[in-house]
Amino acid sequence: MNALPPLPRRSSGAAKLVDGLSSLGLSCTLLCLLLFITWRGTMAQVDLGLFEAQKKYFDSLYFVEMAGPIPVLLPGAYLVLGVLTINLVLGGILRLRRGVATLGVLITHLGIVLMIVAGLVKFHYSIDGAMRLDPNAQVSSFTSYHDWEVAIAKVDGSDAQRVWLVPGTDFLEMSPAQTRTFRHPELPFAVSMSGFARNAFIRQHVAGNPRGARVVDGFFVDPMPLELENEFNEAGCYVDVSQNASGQRSEGILWGANRAPFVVRVDDETWTIDLRRRRFELPFAVRLDRFVKDDHPGVTMARDFRSFVTRTENGLEQGVEISMNEPMRHGGYIFYQSNWGPQRAPPGTPLYSVLTVVSNPSDQWPLISCLVILAGMSLHFGRKLWLFAQRSGASS
Amino acid sequence: MIRSTMRALASVMVAWTCAASAVAQTAEPPAVRRLEPWAKSTRDAAETMAIQDQGRVKPLSTFARFLLLRLSAGTSLALDAEGKVKLSPTEFALDCLFFQEQAMEYPVILVEDYDVLDAVGLGRIEGKRKRDRYSYHQLAPCFDRLFEQANRLNEIETRHQTPIQKQIVNLARNVDAFVAFLSWQTFSVIPPPQGEKEWLSPIQVRQREQFGETLPAQADVVARLMAMRDKLGSMSALDAAFTPLAADLAKMATDRGEYDKIPLEVSFYATNYFFWARWLFAAAFVFAALVFLAPKFSLTVWLTQGTLAPAVLLLCTGITIRCILRERPPVSTLYETILFITAVAVLVTLFIEWLQPRRVSQLIGAALGFAGMSLAGWYEEISGTDTMPQLQAVLDTNFWLSTHVTTVTMGYAAGLLASAISIAWVLVKTVVVVRGHFRETSTWLPAMTRMAYGALCFGALFSTVGTILGGIWANESWGRFWGWDPKENGALMIVLGILIILHARLGGYVRERGLHVLSILLGCIVVFSWFHTNQLGVGLHAYGFDEKLGRMIDRTYASLLVFAGLGSAIGVVDWMRERRRTVAAATSQSVQV
């Protein structure tokens, strides 16, 4: 067996910690944990859906798993990957015995570290969302798949409307029983949100509806079970607007599926409050000139679909074609052809195109890491195979 | 579905006048029976007739093969209990098209469990087994309830349906498909006018003519098909009408550039590459095993190589022809992964055999070849659909199919190969432990460990690179490198599994036996990634839950766990025996002293 040489005995605590963090025993333990977490997170998707399973098992520092009636605290993939990176850097790169025999291993470990760092950068600094393009419509923003926000704006007829935003992180974890109030020095009123549900349906109140439900203008917020696919959840809540000067209150309902925002009059001014998916503005606009969808003959499976768009930036126009596997990259954003609609529309219906828009600083790092790992592993295993073949030849 | 089926049922009754509703001919279907076999020239012409189905143009023989497979789980139709009178798929298709009444009497529709018939109110038919085939006429009395129940059950998610409920839905779909073909609804053999891509059935031609379109070439085909009804009494007369019509249809398809691969596909299925490869692998396995029992008998060595080589050749040729037919790299569907993984695993064993000629590797290769080919045949049977389907738009990229898919599949092959070698090691080791000695094991066991280690290294390279390439493809297609999709996670688990084994070996945490036990467990991870993730019903690779596949997966897990358990147990026995021996030796030494 090619076991690593034993580490020299160290006396200080810091040295022992470094020894422990760089040990192969820790590598094996972390890999086993990662294997278990990946398996659990995969199986959990059946009941929780991808979004919730990802949050619980993969994006977390820890999670609690029930072993029968006993709760067991386990590290999440985020924590395990973090420690694994330290282990890799210390044990697999810095303390690795240098030589021709380990050159491939060193390169491979460098590639893996680069890939984990790429994942970390993507996790913390990337944004993504969807852009719906109707025929000939020009759009310069896209909306997040998962993040929400409350947008407060004054209706003054100007194009450059100023918007005050309440980020989703301030209310997404609220329970229906909680109330949270938001104020801003520039706003002449305070906004209170209550009865929040990440997935809700707004129903008309009739006899037999849940007793005690708050009713606003004959409607109430009905919390629904979360959809397995988070994109289909439509958040909803009650909103109370309390004017700073007079203390006058107005109440309403905010719902993600509403096409129009809640409108309120304050001191002869009209304000809108909108619960919506987080919106990102682009430094340029995109217009859909033509959308082409081609089905396989006789079946309803799309063979190809692509958007012909015009990108407008600083008055300059450029035509671009976006299709599956052929995204448009521009200004730090990448536009992918992801969908179209309306689905199952009869022939001749004008179709809209849906693009996924991503901004990811580590976009191409995985490709570089893949090439590095390929080179490292090919070198290491190729050398081993060569030596083995030589030994076999010699012995025969 | 019920509406379409009822419409189809109605059209069966006027199949010959389908047609007919448009041209207002006779109302009664002719109930002529076929008394002679089909003329060879008719069969040949029908076999190479092109039909458009599921978005692609294929031979009628291929269409009929998969229809028969779907309906009856077989590629030929036995008309008697002994199986002496059989129809080929093409003959079955011809009977469906021209002798519907007769075809409705064929025992062609498989019912997996007669509880299904109880559930739809038909009850059990005397002389039929629990799993048996029924004719259309035998099942007809239950159609109302069958389709009513199937429509209701379709509202329930597949994973929440009971096995009987799934079978009811499946039976209704199969009856629907049978009726659609009997009534010529899916008989799309008429190439459309230039500029269109959807082929036409005779009914569609008549309908379009009714709406005032002029389709002279297509209408001529329909008229000639209709005229054949007068020739059903004589096979030679029918042949004289059918063969030239088939030739004209082939010419129409050729003019559109859609006929060039039809003859190759006909010959591909007629040659049955994978069937013969399977039995040659089986023979190779027997001969390779005999090599061990009679090592001095050199004929078995020659026989092993003489059967293994053509088996590999047939498998590789079959895969190559599929690539030519599809204009794709070797792997683009789950079925093709089975073929490719088998080929890669066997080729690697042969490479190992070449490096280390100890006859063990070729034995494992032959066993894997037979197992892989059997799995491919079984999978084709249970899925019952064309194994060369059209691909989703995102898969329409030969670059990524040939890089990511091929690479990651080679990683699967390496994982399975390592697992198979380790199972062999456990079996040999068990014999050694039980018998105390087995010939040549002193060299076999370390050789097998080296083989398993080599396969793991091979797997580490291809699984890691393949998995990352998958992420890069996803990044190019959807803008996310890693989405924690079950299939992605499965591939990652294989990488992690291999890395655990390699690092545990490097750190000295496992030795020979530990490596093999872990390697067998790696087989469980490969099965999870390969098939189980598709069964979960979530993610981008969800194909829906299949009861039979689910059972196969569970049995494979159980078998692998048994082998892993056996590997661990023999380690304990071995250790205890060794310890007893050491104690005995020490005792005898002290006695001598």
Tab-separated table of C-alpha atoms in Angstrom, chain B residues 321-537:
chain	number	residue	atom	x	y	z
B	321	ILE	CA	-24.609	1.469	-36.782
B	322	ARG	CA	-26.854	3.175	-34.255
B	323	CYS	CA	-24.512	6.183	-34.350
B	324	ILE	CA	-24.782	6.265	-38.149
B	325	LEU	CA	-28.565	5.939	-38.081
B	326	ARG	CA	-29.018	8.631	-35.463
B	327	GLU	CA	-26.137	10.848	-36.586
B	328	ARG	CA	-25.276	11.085	-32.913
B	329	PRO	CA	-22.477	10.015	-30.596
B	330	PRO	CA	-22.983	6.596	-28.995
B	331	VAL	CA	-24.935	7.747	-25.944
B	332	SER	CA	-28.011	9.946	-25.990
B	333	THR	CA	-30.645	7.796	-24.245
B	334	LEU	CA	-30.783	5.614	-21.142
B	335	TYR	CA	-30.959	2.491	-23.325
B	336	GLU	CA	-27.788	3.494	-25.124
B	337	THR	CA	-25.963	3.943	-21.837
B	338	ILE	CA	-26.458	0.222	-21.217
B	339	LEU	CA	-24.893	-0.699	-24.546
B	340	PHE	CA	-22.037	1.734	-24.180
B	341	ILE	CA	-21.261	0.907	-20.556
B	342	THR	CA	-21.195	-2.798	-21.431
B	343	ALA	CA	-18.881	-2.182	-24.370
B	344	VAL	CA	-16.509	0.005	-22.350
B	345	ALA	CA	-16.444	-2.400	-19.391
B	346	VAL	CA	-15.721	-5.396	-21.633
B	347	LEU	CA	-13.052	-3.546	-23.611
B	348	VAL	CA	-11.337	-2.472	-20.404
B	349	THR	CA	-11.326	-6.078	-19.134
B	350	LEU	CA	-9.745	-7.158	-22.411
B	351	PHE	CA	-7.148	-4.409	-22.048
B	352	ILE	CA	-6.406	-5.609	-18.503
B	353	GLU	CA	-6.206	-9.189	-19.801
B	354	TRP	CA	-3.694	-8.017	-22.366
B	355	LEU	CA	-1.650	-6.284	-19.654
B	356	GLN	CA	-2.007	-9.083	-17.150
B	357	PRO	CA	-2.900	-12.363	-18.867
B	358	ARG	CA	-4.300	-14.364	-15.949
B	359	ARG	CA	-7.639	-15.373	-17.568
B	360	VAL	CA	-9.556	-13.756	-14.698
B	361	SER	CA	-10.240	-10.541	-16.514
B	362	GLN	CA	-11.721	-12.188	-19.594
B	363	LEU	CA	-14.032	-14.235	-17.380
B	364	ILE	CA	-15.289	-11.051	-15.731
B	365	GLY	CA	-15.556	-9.353	-19.133
B	366	ALA	CA	-17.672	-12.188	-20.522
B	367	ALA	CA	-19.930	-12.125	-17.463
B	368	LEU	CA	-20.333	-8.360	-17.700
B	369	GLY	CA	-21.023	-8.606	-21.430
B	370	PHE	CA	-23.766	-11.168	-20.893
B	371	ALA	CA	-25.262	-9.205	-17.989
B	372	GLY	CA	-25.171	-5.946	-19.949
B	373	MET	CA	-26.750	-7.408	-23.056
B	374	SER	CA	-29.447	-9.120	-20.994
B	375	LEU	CA	-30.153	-5.831	-19.245
B	376	ALA	CA	-30.369	-4.039	-22.612
B	377	GLY	CA	-32.858	-6.609	-23.942
B	378	TRP	CA	-34.899	-6.476	-20.761
B	379	TYR	CA	-34.926	-2.688	-20.673
B	380	GLU	CA	-36.027	-2.544	-24.307
B	381	GLU	CA	-38.841	-4.947	-23.467
B	382	ILE	CA	-40.137	-3.116	-20.403
B	383	SER	CA	-39.947	0.336	-21.982
B	384	GLY	CA	-41.575	-0.912	-25.206
B	385	THR	CA	-40.722	2.259	-27.109
B	386	ASP	CA	-38.450	3.065	-29.994
B	387	THR	CA	-34.893	3.142	-28.681
B	388	MET	CA	-33.928	5.794	-31.233
B	389	PRO	CA	-36.264	8.603	-30.173
B	390	GLN	CA	-35.997	12.234	-31.126
B	391	LEU	CA	-34.170	14.380	-28.626
B	392	GLN	CA	-35.208	17.438	-26.668
B	393	ALA	CA	-33.857	20.727	-28.006
B	394	VAL	CA	-31.263	21.013	-25.249
B	395	LEU	CA	-29.800	17.611	-26.165
B	396	ASP	CA	-29.479	18.579	-29.806
B	397	THR	CA	-25.743	19.122	-29.494
B	398	ASN	CA	-23.325	16.498	-30.634
B	399	PHE	CA	-20.436	18.340	-28.985
B	400	TRP	CA	-21.745	17.926	-25.445
B	401	LEU	CA	-23.199	14.474	-26.106
B	402	SER	CA	-19.825	13.277	-27.298
B	403	THR	CA	-17.854	14.899	-24.486
B	404	HIS	CA	-19.850	15.033	-21.249
B	405	VAL	CA	-22.248	12.129	-21.797
B	406	THR	CA	-19.626	9.792	-23.192
B	407	THR	CA	-17.096	10.631	-20.490
B	408	VAL	CA	-19.441	10.353	-17.543
B	409	THR	CA	-20.823	7.082	-18.901
B	410	MET	CA	-17.286	5.715	-19.060
B	411	GLY	CA	-17.038	6.637	-15.388
B	412	TYR	CA	-20.159	4.546	-14.700
B	413	ALA	CA	-18.605	1.666	-16.615
B	414	ALA	CA	-15.423	1.878	-14.563
B	415	GLY	CA	-17.380	1.937	-11.295
B	416	LEU	CA	-19.394	-1.116	-12.294
B	417	LEU	CA	-16.299	-2.917	-13.515
B	418	ALA	CA	-14.518	-2.275	-10.213
B	419	SER	CA	-17.581	-3.576	-8.415
B	420	ALA	CA	-17.730	-6.712	-10.588
B	421	ILE	CA	-14.023	-7.430	-10.031
B	422	SER	CA	-14.516	-7.045	-6.307
B	423	ILE	CA	-17.473	-9.429	-6.338
B	424	ALA	CA	-15.232	-11.950	-8.100
B	425	TRP	CA	-12.569	-11.345	-5.452
B	426	VAL	CA	-15.079	-11.951	-2.662
B	427	LEU	CA	-16.262	-15.197	-4.292
B	428	VAL	CA	-12.746	-16.514	-4.790
B	429	LYS	CA	-11.765	-15.454	-1.302
B	430	THR	CA	-14.838	-17.220	0.091
B	431	VAL	CA	-13.777	-20.435	-1.619
B	432	VAL	CA	-10.294	-20.014	-0.215
B	433	VAL	CA	-11.631	-19.440	3.289
B	434	VAL	CA	-14.096	-22.327	3.097
B	435	ARG	CA	-11.736	-24.824	1.478
B	436	GLY	CA	-8.538	-23.476	2.926
B	437	HIS	CA	-6.943	-23.474	-0.505
B	438	PHE	CA	-7.875	-22.938	-4.144
B	439	ARG	CA	-5.507	-23.310	-7.032
B	440	GLU	CA	-3.535	-20.259	-8.177
B	441	THR	CA	-5.343	-17.970	-5.727
B	442	SER	CA	-2.030	-16.709	-4.432
B	443	THR	CA	-1.598	-14.874	-7.717
B	444	TRP	CA	-5.281	-14.310	-8.610
B	445	LEU	CA	-6.303	-12.408	-5.520
B	446	PRO	CA	-3.562	-9.743	-5.675
B	447	ALA	CA	-4.090	-9.539	-9.440
B	448	MET	CA	-7.786	-8.891	-8.903
B	449	THR	CA	-6.989	-6.210	-6.354
B	450	ARG	CA	-4.691	-4.519	-8.845
B	451	MET	CA	-7.443	-4.773	-11.477
B	452	ALA	CA	-10.044	-3.230	-9.164
B	453	TYR	CA	-7.616	-0.462	-8.241
B	454	GLY	CA	-6.909	0.202	-11.919
B	455	ALA	CA	-10.635	0.351	-12.681
B	456	LEU	CA	-11.114	2.792	-9.803
B	457	CYS	CA	-8.345	5.050	-11.118
B	458	PHE	CA	-9.911	4.911	-14.593
B	459	GLY	CA	-13.263	5.730	-12.986
B	460	ALA	CA	-11.815	8.607	-10.978
B	461	LEU	CA	-10.526	10.269	-14.136
B	462	PHE	CA	-13.622	9.828	-16.278
B	463	SER	CA	-16.225	10.373	-13.551
B	464	THR	CA	-14.599	13.566	-12.332
B	465	VAL	CA	-13.994	15.046	-15.754
B	466	GLY	CA	-17.410	13.861	-17.018
B	467	THR	CA	-19.222	15.327	-14.032
B	468	ILE	CA	-17.504	18.687	-14.336
B	469	LEU	CA	-18.137	18.708	-18.098
B	470	GLY	CA	-21.832	18.183	-17.289
B	471	GLY	CA	-21.684	21.264	-15.106
B	472	ILE	CA	-20.030	23.237	-17.877
B	473	TRP	CA	-22.737	22.107	-20.316
B	474	ALA	CA	-25.425	23.159	-17.830
B	475	ASN	CA	-23.654	26.490	-17.496
B	476	GLU	CA	-23.712	26.914	-21.270
B	477	SER	CA	-27.382	25.904	-21.535
B	478	TRP	CA	-29.074	27.270	-18.437
B	479	GLY	CA	-26.520	29.512	-16.794
B	480	ARG	CA	-25.925	27.421	-13.730
B	481	PHE	CA	-22.916	25.184	-13.259
B	482	TRP	CA	-24.436	23.081	-10.530
B	483	GLY	CA	-28.156	22.796	-9.817
B	484	TRP	CA	-28.203	19.850	-7.384
B	485	ASP	CA	-30.320	17.913	-9.867
B	486	PRO	CA	-30.606	14.225	-8.830
B	487	LYS	CA	-28.662	13.039	-11.875
B	488	GLU	CA	-25.884	15.564	-11.239
B	489	ASN	CA	-25.806	14.514	-7.605
B	490	GLY	CA	-25.612	10.862	-8.617
B	491	ALA	CA	-22.566	11.557	-10.763
B	492	LEU	CA	-20.997	13.522	-7.907
B	493	MET	CA	-21.663	10.609	-5.557
B	494	ILE	CA	-19.732	8.273	-7.852
B	495	VAL	CA	-16.805	10.701	-7.834
B	496	LEU	CA	-16.978	10.983	-4.043
B	497	GLY	CA	-17.281	7.204	-3.661
B	498	ILE	CA	-14.174	6.599	-5.750
B	499	LEU	CA	-12.236	9.357	-3.976
B	500	ILE	CA	-13.156	7.876	-0.590
B	501	ILE	CA	-11.811	4.467	-1.633
B	502	LEU	CA	-8.610	5.870	-3.121
B	503	HIS	CA	-7.919	8.142	-0.144
B	504	ALA	CA	-8.817	5.464	2.397
B	505	ARG	CA	-6.390	3.104	0.662
B	506	LEU	CA	-3.729	5.796	0.521
B	507	GLY	CA	-4.151	6.552	4.220
B	508	GLY	CA	-4.009	2.873	5.080
B	509	TYR	CA	-7.557	2.897	6.487
B	510	VAL	CA	-8.521	0.029	4.211
B	511	ARG	CA	-6.429	-2.781	2.830
B	512	GLU	CA	-7.190	-5.425	0.252
B	513	ARG	CA	-10.510	-6.638	1.668
B	514	GLY	CA	-11.682	-3.158	2.642
B	515	LEU	CA	-10.989	-1.904	-0.858
B	516	HIS	CA	-13.138	-4.670	-2.349
B	517	VAL	CA	-16.007	-4.203	0.107
B	518	LEU	CA	-16.062	-0.460	-0.590
B	519	SER	CA	-15.771	-1.121	-4.295
B	520	ILE	CA	-18.870	-3.350	-4.152
B	521	LEU	CA	-20.711	-0.568	-2.320
B	522	LEU	CA	-19.587	1.767	-5.092
B	523	GLY	CA	-21.681	-0.468	-7.370
B	524	CYS	CA	-24.758	0.599	-5.331
B	525	ILE	CA	-23.867	4.243	-5.928
B	526	VAL	CA	-23.476	3.648	-9.663
B	527	VAL	CA	-26.886	1.935	-9.812
B	528	PHE	CA	-28.360	4.841	-7.850
B	529	SER	CA	-26.899	7.370	-10.240
B	530	TRP	CA	-27.588	5.384	-13.392
B	531	PHE	CA	-31.200	4.307	-12.866
B	532	HIS	CA	-32.554	5.289	-9.460
B	533	THR	CA	-32.268	9.062	-9.969
B	534	ASN	CA	-34.465	8.802	-13.064
B	535	GLN	CA	-37.118	7.066	-10.986
B	536	LEU	CA	-37.417	9.771	-8.336
B	537	GLY	CA	-39.838	11.857	-10.369
